[in-house]
mmCIF file of C-alpha atoms in Angstrom:
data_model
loop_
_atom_site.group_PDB
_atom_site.id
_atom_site.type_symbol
_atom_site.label_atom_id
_atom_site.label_comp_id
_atom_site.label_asym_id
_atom_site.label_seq_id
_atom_site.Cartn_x
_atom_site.Cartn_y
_atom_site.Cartn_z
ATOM 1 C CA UNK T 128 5.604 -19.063 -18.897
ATOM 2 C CA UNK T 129 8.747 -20.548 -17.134
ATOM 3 C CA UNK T 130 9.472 -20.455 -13.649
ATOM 4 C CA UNK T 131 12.378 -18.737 -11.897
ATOM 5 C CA UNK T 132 14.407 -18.482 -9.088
ATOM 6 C CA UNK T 133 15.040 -15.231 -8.411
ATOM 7 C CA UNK T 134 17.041 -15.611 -5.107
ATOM 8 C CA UNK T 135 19.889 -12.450 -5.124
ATOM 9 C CA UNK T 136 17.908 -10.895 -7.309
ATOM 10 C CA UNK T 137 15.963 -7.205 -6.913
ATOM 11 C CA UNK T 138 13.276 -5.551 -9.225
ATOM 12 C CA UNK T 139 14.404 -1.982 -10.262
ATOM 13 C CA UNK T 140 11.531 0.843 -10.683
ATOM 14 C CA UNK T 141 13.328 3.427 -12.066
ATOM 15 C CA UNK T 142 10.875 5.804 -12.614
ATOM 16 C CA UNK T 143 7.715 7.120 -11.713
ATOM 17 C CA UNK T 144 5.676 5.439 -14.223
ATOM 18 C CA UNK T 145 2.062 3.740 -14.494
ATOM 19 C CA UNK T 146 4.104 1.757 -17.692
ATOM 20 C CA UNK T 147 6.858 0.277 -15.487
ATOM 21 C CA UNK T 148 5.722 -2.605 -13.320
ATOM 22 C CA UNK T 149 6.360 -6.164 -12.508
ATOM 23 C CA UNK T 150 3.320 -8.849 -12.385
ATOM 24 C CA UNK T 151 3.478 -12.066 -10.481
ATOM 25 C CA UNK T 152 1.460 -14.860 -11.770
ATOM 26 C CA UNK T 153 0.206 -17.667 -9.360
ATOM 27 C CA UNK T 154 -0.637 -21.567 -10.262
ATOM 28 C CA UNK T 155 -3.913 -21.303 -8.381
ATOM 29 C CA UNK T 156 -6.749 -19.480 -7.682
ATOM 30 C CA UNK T 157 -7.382 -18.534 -4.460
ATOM 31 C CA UNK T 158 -9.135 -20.279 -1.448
ATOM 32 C CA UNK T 159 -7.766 -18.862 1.898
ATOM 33 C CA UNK T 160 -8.994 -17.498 4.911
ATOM 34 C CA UNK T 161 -5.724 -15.486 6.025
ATOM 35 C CA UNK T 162 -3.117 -13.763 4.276
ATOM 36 C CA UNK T 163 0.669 -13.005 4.802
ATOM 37 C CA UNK T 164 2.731 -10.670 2.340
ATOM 38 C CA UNK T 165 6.618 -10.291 3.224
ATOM 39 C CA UNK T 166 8.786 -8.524 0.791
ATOM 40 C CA UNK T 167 11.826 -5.871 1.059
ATOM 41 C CA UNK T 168 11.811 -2.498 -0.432
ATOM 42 C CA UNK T 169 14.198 0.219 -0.926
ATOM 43 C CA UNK T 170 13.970 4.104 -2.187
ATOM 44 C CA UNK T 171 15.013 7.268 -2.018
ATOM 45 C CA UNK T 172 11.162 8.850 -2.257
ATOM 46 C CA UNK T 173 10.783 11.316 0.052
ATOM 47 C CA UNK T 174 8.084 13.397 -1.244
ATOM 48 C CA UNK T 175 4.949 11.143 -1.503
ATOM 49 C CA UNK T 176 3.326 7.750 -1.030
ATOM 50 C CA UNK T 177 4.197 4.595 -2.972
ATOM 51 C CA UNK T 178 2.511 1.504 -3.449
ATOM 52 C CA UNK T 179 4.557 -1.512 -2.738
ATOM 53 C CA UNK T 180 1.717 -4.452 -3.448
ATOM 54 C CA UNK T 181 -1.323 -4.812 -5.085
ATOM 55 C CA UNK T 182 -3.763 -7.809 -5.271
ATOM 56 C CA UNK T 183 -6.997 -7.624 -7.405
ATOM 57 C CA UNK T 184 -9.580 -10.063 -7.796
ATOM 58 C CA UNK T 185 -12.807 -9.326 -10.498
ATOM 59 C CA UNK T 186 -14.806 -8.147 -7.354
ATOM 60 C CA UNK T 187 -12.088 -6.050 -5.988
ATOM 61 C CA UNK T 188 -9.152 -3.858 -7.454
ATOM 62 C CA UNK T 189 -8.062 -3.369 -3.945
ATOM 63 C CA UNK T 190 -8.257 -6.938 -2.634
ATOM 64 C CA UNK T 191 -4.916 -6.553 -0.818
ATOM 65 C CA UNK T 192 -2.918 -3.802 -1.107
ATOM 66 C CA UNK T 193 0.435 -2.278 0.543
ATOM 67 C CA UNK T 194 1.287 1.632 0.617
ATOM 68 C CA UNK T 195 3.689 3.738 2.391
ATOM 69 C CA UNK T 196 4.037 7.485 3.130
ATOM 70 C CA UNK T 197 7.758 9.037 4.711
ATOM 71 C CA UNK T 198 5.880 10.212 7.474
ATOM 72 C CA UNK T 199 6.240 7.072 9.030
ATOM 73 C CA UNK T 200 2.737 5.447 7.912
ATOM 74 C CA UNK T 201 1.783 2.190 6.240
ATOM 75 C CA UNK T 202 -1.414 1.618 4.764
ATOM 76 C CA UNK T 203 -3.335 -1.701 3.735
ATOM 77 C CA UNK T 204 -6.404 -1.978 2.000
ATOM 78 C CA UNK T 205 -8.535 -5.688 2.468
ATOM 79 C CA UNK T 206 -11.185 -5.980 0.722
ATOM 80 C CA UNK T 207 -11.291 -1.999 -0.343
ATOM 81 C CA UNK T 208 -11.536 -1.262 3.380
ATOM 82 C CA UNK T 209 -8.462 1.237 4.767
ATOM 83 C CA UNK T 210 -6.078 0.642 7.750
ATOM 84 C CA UNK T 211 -3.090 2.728 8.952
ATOM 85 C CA UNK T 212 -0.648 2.134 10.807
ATOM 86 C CA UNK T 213 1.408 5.205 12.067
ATOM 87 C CA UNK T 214 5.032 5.176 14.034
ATOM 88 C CA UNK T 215 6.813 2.407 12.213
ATOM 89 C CA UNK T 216 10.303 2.517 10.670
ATOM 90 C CA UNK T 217 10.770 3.720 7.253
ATOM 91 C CA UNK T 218 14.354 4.145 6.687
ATOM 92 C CA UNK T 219 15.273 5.929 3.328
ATOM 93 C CA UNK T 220 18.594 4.163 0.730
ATOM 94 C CA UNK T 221 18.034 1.448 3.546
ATOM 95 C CA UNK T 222 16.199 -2.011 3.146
ATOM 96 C CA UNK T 223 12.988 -1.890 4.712
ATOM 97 C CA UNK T 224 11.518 -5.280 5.493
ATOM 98 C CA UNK T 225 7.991 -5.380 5.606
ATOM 99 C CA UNK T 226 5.075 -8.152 6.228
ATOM 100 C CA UNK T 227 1.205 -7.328 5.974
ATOM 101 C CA UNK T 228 -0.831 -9.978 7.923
ATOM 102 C CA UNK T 229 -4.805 -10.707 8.053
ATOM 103 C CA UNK T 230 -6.994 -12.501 9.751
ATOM 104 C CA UNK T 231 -10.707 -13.384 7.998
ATOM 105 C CA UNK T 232 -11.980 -15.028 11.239
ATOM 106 C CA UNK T 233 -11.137 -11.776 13.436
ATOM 107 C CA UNK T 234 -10.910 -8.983 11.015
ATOM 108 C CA UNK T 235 -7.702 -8.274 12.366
ATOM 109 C CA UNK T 236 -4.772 -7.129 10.040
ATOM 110 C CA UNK T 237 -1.075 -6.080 11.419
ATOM 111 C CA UNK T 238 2.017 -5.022 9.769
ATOM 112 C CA UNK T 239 5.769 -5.457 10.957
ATOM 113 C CA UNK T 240 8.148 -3.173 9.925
ATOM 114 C CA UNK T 241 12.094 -4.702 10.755
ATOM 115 C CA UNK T 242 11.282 -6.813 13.146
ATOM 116 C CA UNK T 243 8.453 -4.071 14.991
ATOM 117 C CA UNK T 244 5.162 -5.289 15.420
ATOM 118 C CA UNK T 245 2.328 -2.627 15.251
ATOM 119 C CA UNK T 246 -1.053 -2.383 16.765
ATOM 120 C CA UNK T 247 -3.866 -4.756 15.385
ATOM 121 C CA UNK T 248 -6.822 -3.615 13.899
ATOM 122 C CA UNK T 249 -10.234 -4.552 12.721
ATOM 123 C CA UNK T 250 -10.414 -3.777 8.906
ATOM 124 C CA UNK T 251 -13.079 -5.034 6.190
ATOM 125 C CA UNK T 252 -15.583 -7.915 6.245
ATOM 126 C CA UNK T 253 -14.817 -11.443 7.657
ATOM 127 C CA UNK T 254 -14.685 -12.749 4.703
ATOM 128 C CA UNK T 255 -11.938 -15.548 2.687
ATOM 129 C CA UNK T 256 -9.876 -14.505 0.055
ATOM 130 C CA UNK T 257 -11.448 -16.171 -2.815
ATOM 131 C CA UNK T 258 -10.757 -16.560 -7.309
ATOM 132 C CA UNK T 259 -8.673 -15.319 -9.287
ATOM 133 C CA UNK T 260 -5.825 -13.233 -8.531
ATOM 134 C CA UNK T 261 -3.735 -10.624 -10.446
ATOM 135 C CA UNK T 262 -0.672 -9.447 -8.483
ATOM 136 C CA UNK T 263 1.392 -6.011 -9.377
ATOM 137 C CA UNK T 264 4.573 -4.751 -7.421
ATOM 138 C CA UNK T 265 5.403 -1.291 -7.454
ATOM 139 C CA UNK T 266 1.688 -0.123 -8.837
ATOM 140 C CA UNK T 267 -1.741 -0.023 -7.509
ATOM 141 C CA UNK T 268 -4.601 -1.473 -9.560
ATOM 142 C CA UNK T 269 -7.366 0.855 -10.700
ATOM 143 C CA UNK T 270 -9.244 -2.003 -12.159
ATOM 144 C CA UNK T 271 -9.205 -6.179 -12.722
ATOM 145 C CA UNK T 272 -10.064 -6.070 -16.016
ATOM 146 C CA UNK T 273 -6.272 -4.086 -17.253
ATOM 147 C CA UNK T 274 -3.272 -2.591 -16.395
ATOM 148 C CA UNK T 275 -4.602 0.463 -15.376
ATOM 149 C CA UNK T 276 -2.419 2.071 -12.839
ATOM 150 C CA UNK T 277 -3.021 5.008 -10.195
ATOM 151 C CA UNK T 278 0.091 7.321 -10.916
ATOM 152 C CA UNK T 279 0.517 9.332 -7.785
ATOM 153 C CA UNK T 280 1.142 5.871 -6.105
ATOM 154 C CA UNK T 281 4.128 4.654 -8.893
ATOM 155 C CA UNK T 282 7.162 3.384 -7.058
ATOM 156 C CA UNK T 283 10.768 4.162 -7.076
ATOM 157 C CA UNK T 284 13.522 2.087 -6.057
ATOM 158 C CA UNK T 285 13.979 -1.340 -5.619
ATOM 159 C CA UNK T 286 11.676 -4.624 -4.509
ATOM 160 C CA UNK T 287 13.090 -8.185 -3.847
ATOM 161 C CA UNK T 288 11.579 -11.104 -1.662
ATOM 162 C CA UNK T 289 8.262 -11.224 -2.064
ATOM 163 C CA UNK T 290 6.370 -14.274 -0.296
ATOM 164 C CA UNK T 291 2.631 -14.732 -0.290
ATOM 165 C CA UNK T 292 1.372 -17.203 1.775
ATOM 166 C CA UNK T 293 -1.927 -18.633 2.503
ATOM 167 C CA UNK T 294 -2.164 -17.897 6.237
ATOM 168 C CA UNK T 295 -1.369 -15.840 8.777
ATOM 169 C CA UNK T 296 1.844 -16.671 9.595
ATOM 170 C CA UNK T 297 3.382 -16.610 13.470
ATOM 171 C CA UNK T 298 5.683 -13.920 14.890
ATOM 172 C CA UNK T 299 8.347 -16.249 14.598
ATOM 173 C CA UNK T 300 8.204 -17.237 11.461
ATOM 174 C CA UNK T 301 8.156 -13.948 10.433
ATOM 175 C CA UNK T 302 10.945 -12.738 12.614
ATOM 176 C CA UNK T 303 12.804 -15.399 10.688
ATOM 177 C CA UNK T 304 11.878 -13.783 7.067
ATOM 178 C CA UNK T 305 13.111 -10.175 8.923
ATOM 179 C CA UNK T 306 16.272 -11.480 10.039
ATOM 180 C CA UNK T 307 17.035 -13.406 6.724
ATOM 181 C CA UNK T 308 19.718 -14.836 9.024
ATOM 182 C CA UNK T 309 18.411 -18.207 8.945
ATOM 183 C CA UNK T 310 16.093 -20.227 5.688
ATOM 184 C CA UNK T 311 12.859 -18.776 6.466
ATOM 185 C CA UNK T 312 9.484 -20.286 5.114
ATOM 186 C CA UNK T 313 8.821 -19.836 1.528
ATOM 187 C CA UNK T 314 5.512 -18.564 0.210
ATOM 188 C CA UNK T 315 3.245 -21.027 -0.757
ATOM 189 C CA UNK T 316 0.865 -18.726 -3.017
ATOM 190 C CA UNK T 317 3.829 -16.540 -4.431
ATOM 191 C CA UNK T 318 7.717 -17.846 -3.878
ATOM 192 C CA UNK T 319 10.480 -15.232 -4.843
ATOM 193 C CA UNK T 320 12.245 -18.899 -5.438
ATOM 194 C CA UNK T 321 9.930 -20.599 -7.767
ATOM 195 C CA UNK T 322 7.895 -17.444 -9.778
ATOM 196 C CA UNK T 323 6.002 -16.658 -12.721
ATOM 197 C CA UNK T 324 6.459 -13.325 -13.640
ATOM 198 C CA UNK T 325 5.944 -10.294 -16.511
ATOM 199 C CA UNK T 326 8.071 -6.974 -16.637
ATOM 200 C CA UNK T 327 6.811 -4.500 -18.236
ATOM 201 C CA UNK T 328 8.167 -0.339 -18.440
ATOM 202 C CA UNK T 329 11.589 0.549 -17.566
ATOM 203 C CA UNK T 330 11.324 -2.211 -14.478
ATOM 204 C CA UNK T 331 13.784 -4.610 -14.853
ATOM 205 C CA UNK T 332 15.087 -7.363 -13.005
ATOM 206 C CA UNK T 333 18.531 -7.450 -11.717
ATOM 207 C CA UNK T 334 22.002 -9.034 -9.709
ATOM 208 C CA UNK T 335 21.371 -7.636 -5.862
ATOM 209 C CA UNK T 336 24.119 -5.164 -5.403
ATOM 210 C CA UNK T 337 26.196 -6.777 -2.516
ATOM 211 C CA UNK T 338 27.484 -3.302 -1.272
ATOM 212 C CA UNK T 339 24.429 -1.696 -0.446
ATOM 213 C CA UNK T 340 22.327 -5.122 0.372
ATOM 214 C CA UNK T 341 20.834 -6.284 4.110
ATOM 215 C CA UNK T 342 24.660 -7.451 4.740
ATOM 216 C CA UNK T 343 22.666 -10.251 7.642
ATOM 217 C CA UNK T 344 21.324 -11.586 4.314
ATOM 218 C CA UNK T 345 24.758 -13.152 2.756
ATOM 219 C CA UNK T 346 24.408 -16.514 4.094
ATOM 220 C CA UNK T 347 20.893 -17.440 2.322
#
């Protein structure tokens, strides 16, 4: 499988199908006692929740995993253990910039949502994230062992710049990725950049379209 950058590029979901999702394949296994997932998103789903990122690992279908609802409320799931975070923007045919954060030593997880930070909170046990990883945008894993898919969590819309990185990263660092303004720090467990992927479905990969793209992204 060959590596690609896929800088000005966006991942269409173009229906709301368990058969239409992208995989992203990393070079190692993992052996990390924080987390950090950035990506952008963008839909027109008004209606229900959608699952933006899902991490699995043999002990754990739900090892990391991002959702969203319109009312306003993101949800991550560490280790199969829940946390919501209510009151941050969700802006509809908008880009939504999103990072997921936590912590193994505190139990501590936070999200940012375009630049606003929300609460922290204690979710699952303290421990690292650890093996083999299978990584699914726009889905939510039922299971390790296939693609087996939880339907009334299907995305539609778009997904682009998705970073995985093997820490926690600082609010700077991830102001930078919100801003896109500036380089900001590639992932250095999954690189939008420099990534091993599958498509599978209707989900395709595809040019950005300039005239409806973050316009404070043209000079990366």
């Amino acid at each position: 499988m060959v590596r690609k950058c896929l800088k000005e590029k966006v991942v269409i979901f173009p229906e709301q199908s368990t058969e239409s999702y992208v995989q992203l394949h990393a070079n190692e296994t993992m052996d990390f006692p924080g987390i950090t997932v950035c990506l952008r998103f963008y839909t027109d789903e008004s209606s229900k929740s959608q699952s933006l990122f899902s991490l699995a690992t043999p002990s754990e279908p739900n090892d990391f995993t991002i959702s969203y609802s319109p009312l306003n409320l993101y949800k991550l799931q560490v280790h199969g253990a829940n946390a919501e975070f209510n009151g941050l923007p969700f802006k509809l045919n908008r880009w939504n910039s999103i990072c997921a954060t936590w912590n193994s030593v505190s139990g501590f997880s936070q999200v940012f949502v375009d630049e606003v930070p929300s609460v922290q909170k204690a979710v699952a046990v303290k421990n690292s994230f650890k093996g083999d990883s299978k990584i699914v945008l726009g889905q939510s894993y039922k299971s390790y062992a296939n693609e087996d898919f939880r339907q009334d969590l299907a995305f539609t819309g778009f997904i682009t710049d998705v970073h995985v990185y093997k820490e926690v990263l600082t609010p700077r660092l991830i102001k930078n990725f919100m801003e896109a303004k500036i380089p900001f720090k590639q992932g250095d467990y999954i690189n939008w950049r420099n990534l091993k992927h599958t498509v599978a479905g209707s989900a395709a990969v595809e040019p950005r379209q300039h005239v409806t793209f973050y316009t404070n992204q043209e000079g990366n």
